[in-house]
Backbone atoms as SQL, in Angstrom:
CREATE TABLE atoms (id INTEGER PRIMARY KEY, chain TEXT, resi INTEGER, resn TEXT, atom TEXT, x REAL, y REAL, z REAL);
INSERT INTO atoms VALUES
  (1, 'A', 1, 'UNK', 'N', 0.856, -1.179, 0.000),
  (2, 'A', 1, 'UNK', 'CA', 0.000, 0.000, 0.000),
  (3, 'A', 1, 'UNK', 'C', 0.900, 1.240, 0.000),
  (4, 'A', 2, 'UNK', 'N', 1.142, 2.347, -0.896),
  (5, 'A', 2, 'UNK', 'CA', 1.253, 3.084, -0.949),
  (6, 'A', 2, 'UNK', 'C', 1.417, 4.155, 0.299),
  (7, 'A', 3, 'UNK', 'N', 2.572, 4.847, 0.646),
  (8, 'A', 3, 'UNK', 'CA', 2.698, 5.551, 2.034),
  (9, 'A', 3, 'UNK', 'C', 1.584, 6.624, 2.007),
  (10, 'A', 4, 'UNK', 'N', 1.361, 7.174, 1.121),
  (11, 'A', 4, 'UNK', 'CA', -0.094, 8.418, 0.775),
  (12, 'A', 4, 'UNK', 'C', -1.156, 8.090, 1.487),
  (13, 'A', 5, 'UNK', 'N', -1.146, 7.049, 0.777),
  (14, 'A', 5, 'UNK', 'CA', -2.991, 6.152, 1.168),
  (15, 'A', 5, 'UNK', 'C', -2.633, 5.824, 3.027),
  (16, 'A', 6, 'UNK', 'N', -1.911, 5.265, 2.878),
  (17, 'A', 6, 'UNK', 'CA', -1.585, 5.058, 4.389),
  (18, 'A', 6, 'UNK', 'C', -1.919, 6.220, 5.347),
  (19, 'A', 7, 'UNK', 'N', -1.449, 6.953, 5.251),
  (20, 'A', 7, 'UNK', 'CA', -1.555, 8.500, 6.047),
  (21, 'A', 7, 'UNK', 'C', -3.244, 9.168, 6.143),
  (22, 'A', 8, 'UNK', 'N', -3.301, 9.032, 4.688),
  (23, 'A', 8, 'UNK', 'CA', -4.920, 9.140, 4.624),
  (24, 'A', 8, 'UNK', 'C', -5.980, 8.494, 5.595),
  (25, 'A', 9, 'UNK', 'N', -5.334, 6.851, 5.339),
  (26, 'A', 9, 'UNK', 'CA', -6.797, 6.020, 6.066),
  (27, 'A', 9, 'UNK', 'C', -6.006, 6.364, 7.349),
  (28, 'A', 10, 'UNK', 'N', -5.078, 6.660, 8.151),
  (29, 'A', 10, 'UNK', 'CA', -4.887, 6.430, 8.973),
  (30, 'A', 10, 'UNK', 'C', -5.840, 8.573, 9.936),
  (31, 'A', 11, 'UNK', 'N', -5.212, 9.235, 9.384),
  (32, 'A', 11, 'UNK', 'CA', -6.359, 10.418, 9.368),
  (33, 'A', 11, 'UNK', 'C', -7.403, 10.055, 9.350),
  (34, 'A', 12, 'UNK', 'N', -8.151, 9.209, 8.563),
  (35, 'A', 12, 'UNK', 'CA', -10.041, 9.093, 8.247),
  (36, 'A', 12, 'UNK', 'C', -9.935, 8.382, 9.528),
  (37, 'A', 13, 'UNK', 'N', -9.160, 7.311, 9.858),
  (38, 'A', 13, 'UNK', 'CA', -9.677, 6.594, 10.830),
  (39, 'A', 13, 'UNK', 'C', -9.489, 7.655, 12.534),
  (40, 'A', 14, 'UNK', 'N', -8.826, 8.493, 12.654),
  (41, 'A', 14, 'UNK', 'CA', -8.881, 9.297, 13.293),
  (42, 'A', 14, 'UNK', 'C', -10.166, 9.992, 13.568),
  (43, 'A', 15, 'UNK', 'N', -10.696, 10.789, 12.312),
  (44, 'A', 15, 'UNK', 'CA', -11.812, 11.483, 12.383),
  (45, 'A', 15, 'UNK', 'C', -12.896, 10.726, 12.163),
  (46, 'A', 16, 'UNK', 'N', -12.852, 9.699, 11.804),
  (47, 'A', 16, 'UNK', 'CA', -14.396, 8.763, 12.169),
  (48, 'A', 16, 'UNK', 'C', -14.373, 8.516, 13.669),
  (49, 'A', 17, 'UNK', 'N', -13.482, 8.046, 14.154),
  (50, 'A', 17, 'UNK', 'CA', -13.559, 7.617, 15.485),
  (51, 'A', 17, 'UNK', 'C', -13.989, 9.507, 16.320),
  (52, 'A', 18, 'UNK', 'N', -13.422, 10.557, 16.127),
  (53, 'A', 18, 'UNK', 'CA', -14.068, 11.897, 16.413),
  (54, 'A', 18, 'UNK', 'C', -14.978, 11.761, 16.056),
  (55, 'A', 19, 'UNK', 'N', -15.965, 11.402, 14.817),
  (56, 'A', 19, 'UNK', 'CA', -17.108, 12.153, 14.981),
  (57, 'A', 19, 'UNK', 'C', -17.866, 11.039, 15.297),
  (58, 'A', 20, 'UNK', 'N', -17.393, 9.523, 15.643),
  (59, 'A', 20, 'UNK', 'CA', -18.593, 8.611, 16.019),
  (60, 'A', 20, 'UNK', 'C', -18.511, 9.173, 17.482),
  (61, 'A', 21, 'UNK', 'N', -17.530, 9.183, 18.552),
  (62, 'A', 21, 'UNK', 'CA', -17.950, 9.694, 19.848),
  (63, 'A', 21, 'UNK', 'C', -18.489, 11.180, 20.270),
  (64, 'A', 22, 'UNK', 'N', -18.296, 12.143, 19.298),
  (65, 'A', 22, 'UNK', 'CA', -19.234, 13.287, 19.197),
  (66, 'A', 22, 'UNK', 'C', -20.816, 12.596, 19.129),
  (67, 'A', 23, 'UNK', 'N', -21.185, 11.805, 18.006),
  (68, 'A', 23, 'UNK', 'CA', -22.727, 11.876, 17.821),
  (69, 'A', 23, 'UNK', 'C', -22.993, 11.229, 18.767),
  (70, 'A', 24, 'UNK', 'N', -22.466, 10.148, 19.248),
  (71, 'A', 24, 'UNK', 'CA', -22.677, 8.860, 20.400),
  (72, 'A', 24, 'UNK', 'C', -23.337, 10.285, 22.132),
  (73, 'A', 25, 'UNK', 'N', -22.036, 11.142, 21.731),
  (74, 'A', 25, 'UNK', 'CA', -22.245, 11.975, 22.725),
  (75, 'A', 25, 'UNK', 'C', -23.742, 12.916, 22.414),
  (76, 'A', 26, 'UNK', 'N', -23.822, 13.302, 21.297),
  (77, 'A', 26, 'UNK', 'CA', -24.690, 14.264, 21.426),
  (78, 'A', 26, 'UNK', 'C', -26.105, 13.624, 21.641),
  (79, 'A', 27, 'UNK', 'N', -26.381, 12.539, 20.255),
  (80, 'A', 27, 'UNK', 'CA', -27.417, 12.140, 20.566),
  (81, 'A', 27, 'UNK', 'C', -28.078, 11.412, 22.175),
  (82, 'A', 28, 'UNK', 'N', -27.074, 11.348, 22.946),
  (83, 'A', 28, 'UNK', 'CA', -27.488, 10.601, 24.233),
  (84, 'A', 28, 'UNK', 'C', -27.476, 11.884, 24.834),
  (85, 'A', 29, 'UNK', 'N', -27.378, 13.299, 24.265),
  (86, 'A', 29, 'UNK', 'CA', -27.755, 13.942, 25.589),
  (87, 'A', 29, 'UNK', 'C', -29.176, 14.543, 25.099),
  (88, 'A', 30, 'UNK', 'N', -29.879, 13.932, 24.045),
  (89, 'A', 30, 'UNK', 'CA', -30.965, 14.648, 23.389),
  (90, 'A', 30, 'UNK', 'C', -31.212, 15.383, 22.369),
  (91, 'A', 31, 'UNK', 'N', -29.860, 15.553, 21.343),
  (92, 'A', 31, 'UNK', 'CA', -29.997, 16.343, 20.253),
  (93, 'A', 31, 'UNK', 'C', -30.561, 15.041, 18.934),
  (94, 'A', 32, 'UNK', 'N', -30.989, 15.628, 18.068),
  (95, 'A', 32, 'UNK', 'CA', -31.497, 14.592, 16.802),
  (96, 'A', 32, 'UNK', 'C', -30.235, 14.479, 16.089),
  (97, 'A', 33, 'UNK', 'N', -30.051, 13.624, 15.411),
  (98, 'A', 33, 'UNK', 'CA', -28.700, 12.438, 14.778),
  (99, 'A', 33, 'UNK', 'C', -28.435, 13.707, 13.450),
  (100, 'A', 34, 'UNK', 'N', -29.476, 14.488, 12.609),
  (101, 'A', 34, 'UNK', 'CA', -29.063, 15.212, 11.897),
  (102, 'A', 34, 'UNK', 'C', -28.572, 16.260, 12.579),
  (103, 'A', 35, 'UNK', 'N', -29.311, 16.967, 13.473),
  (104, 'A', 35, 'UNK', 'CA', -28.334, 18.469, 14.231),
  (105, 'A', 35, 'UNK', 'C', -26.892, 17.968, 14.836),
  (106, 'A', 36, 'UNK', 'N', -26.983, 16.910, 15.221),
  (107, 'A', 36, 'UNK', 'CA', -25.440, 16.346, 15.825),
  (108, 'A', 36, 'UNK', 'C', -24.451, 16.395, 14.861),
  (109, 'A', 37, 'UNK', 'N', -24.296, 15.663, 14.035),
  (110, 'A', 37, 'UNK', 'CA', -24.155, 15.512, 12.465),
  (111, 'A', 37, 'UNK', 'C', -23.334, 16.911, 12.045),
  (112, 'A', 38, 'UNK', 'N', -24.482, 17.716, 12.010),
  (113, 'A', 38, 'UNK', 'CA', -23.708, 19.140, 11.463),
  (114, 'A', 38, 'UNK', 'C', -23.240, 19.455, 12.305),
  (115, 'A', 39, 'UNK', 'N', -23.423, 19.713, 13.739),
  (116, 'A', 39, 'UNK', 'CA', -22.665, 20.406, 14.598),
  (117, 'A', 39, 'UNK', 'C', -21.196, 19.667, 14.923),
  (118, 'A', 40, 'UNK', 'N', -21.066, 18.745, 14.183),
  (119, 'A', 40, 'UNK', 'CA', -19.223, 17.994, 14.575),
  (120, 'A', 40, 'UNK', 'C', -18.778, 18.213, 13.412),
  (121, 'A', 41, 'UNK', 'N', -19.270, 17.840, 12.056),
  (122, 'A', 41, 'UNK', 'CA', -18.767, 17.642, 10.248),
  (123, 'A', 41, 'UNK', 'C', -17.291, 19.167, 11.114),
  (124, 'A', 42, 'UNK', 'N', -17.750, 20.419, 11.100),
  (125, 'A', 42, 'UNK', 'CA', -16.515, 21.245, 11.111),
  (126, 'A', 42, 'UNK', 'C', -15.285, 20.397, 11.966),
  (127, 'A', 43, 'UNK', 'N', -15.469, 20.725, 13.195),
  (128, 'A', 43, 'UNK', 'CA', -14.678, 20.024, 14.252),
  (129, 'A', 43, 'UNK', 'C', -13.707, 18.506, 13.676),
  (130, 'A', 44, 'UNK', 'N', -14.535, 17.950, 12.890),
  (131, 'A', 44, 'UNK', 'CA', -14.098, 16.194, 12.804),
  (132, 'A', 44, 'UNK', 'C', -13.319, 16.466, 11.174),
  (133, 'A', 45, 'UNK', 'N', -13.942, 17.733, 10.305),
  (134, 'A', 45, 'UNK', 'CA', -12.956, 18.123, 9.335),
  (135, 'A', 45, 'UNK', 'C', -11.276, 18.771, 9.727),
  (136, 'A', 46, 'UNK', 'N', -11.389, 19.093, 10.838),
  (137, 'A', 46, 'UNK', 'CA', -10.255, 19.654, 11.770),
  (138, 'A', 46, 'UNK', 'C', -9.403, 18.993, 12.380),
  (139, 'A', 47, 'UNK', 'N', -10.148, 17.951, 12.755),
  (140, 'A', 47, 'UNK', 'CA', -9.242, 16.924, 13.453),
  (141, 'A', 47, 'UNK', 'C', -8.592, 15.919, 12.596),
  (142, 'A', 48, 'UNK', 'N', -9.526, 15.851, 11.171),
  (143, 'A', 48, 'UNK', 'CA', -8.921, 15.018, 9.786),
  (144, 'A', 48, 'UNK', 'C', -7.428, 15.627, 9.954),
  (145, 'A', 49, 'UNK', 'N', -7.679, 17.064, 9.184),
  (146, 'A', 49, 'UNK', 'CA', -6.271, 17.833, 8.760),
  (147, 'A', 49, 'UNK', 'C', -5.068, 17.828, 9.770),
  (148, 'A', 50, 'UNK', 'N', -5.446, 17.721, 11.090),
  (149, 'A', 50, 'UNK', 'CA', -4.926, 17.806, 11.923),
  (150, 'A', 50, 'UNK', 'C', -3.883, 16.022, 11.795),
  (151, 'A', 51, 'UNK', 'N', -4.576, 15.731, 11.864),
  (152, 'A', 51, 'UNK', 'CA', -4.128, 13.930, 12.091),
  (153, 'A', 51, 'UNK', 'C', -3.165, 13.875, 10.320),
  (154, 'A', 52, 'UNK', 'N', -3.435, 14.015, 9.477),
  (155, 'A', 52, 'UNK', 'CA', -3.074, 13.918, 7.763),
  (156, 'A', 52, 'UNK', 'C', -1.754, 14.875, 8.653),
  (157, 'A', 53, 'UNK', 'N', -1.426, 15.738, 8.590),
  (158, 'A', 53, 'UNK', 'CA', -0.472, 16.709, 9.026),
  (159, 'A', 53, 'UNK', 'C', 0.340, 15.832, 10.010),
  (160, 'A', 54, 'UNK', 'N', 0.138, 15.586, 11.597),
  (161, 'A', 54, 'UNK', 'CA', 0.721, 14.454, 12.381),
  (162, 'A', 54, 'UNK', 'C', 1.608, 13.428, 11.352),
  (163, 'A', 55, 'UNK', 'N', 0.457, 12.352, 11.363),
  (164, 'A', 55, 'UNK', 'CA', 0.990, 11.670, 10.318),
  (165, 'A', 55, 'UNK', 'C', 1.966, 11.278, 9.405),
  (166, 'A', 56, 'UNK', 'N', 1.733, 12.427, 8.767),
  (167, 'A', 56, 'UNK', 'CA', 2.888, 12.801, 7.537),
  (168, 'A', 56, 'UNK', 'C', 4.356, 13.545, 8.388),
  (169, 'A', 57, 'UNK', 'N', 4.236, 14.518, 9.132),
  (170, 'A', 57, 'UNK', 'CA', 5.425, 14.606, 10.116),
  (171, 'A', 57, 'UNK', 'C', 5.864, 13.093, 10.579),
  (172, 'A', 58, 'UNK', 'N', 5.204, 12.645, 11.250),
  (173, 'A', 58, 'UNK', 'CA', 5.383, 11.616, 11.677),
  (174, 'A', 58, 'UNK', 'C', 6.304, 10.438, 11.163),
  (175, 'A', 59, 'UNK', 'N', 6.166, 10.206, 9.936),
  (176, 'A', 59, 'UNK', 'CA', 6.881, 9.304, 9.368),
  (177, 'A', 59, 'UNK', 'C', 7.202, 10.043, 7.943),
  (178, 'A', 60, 'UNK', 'N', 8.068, 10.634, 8.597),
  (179, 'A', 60, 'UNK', 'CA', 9.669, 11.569, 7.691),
  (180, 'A', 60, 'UNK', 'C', 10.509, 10.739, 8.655);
């Protein structure tokens, strides 16, 4: 596998795991699965770039 792709899934798998315990969180405190949803997409796009960036430092 390609070091690119690597870095990538390894980022996605970062920000899925952010935004599954965001909704896990929101919806159990009473918000609906779509308002949760939008209110993380920014945040869990942040923590993508954030992790892709890590990552790639990371293994230089």
């Amino acid at each position: 596998m390609p070091p690119l792709l690597q870095q990538v899934l390894t980022a996605l798998a970062a920000a899925l795991l952010w935004l599954g315990i965001g909704l896990w969180q929101r919806t159990h405190a009473g918000v609906q699965v779509e308002a949760a949803l939008v209110a993380e997409l920014p945040l869990t796009l942040a923590v993508f770039v954030l992790a892709l960036m890590w990552v790639r430092l990371r293994r230089r």
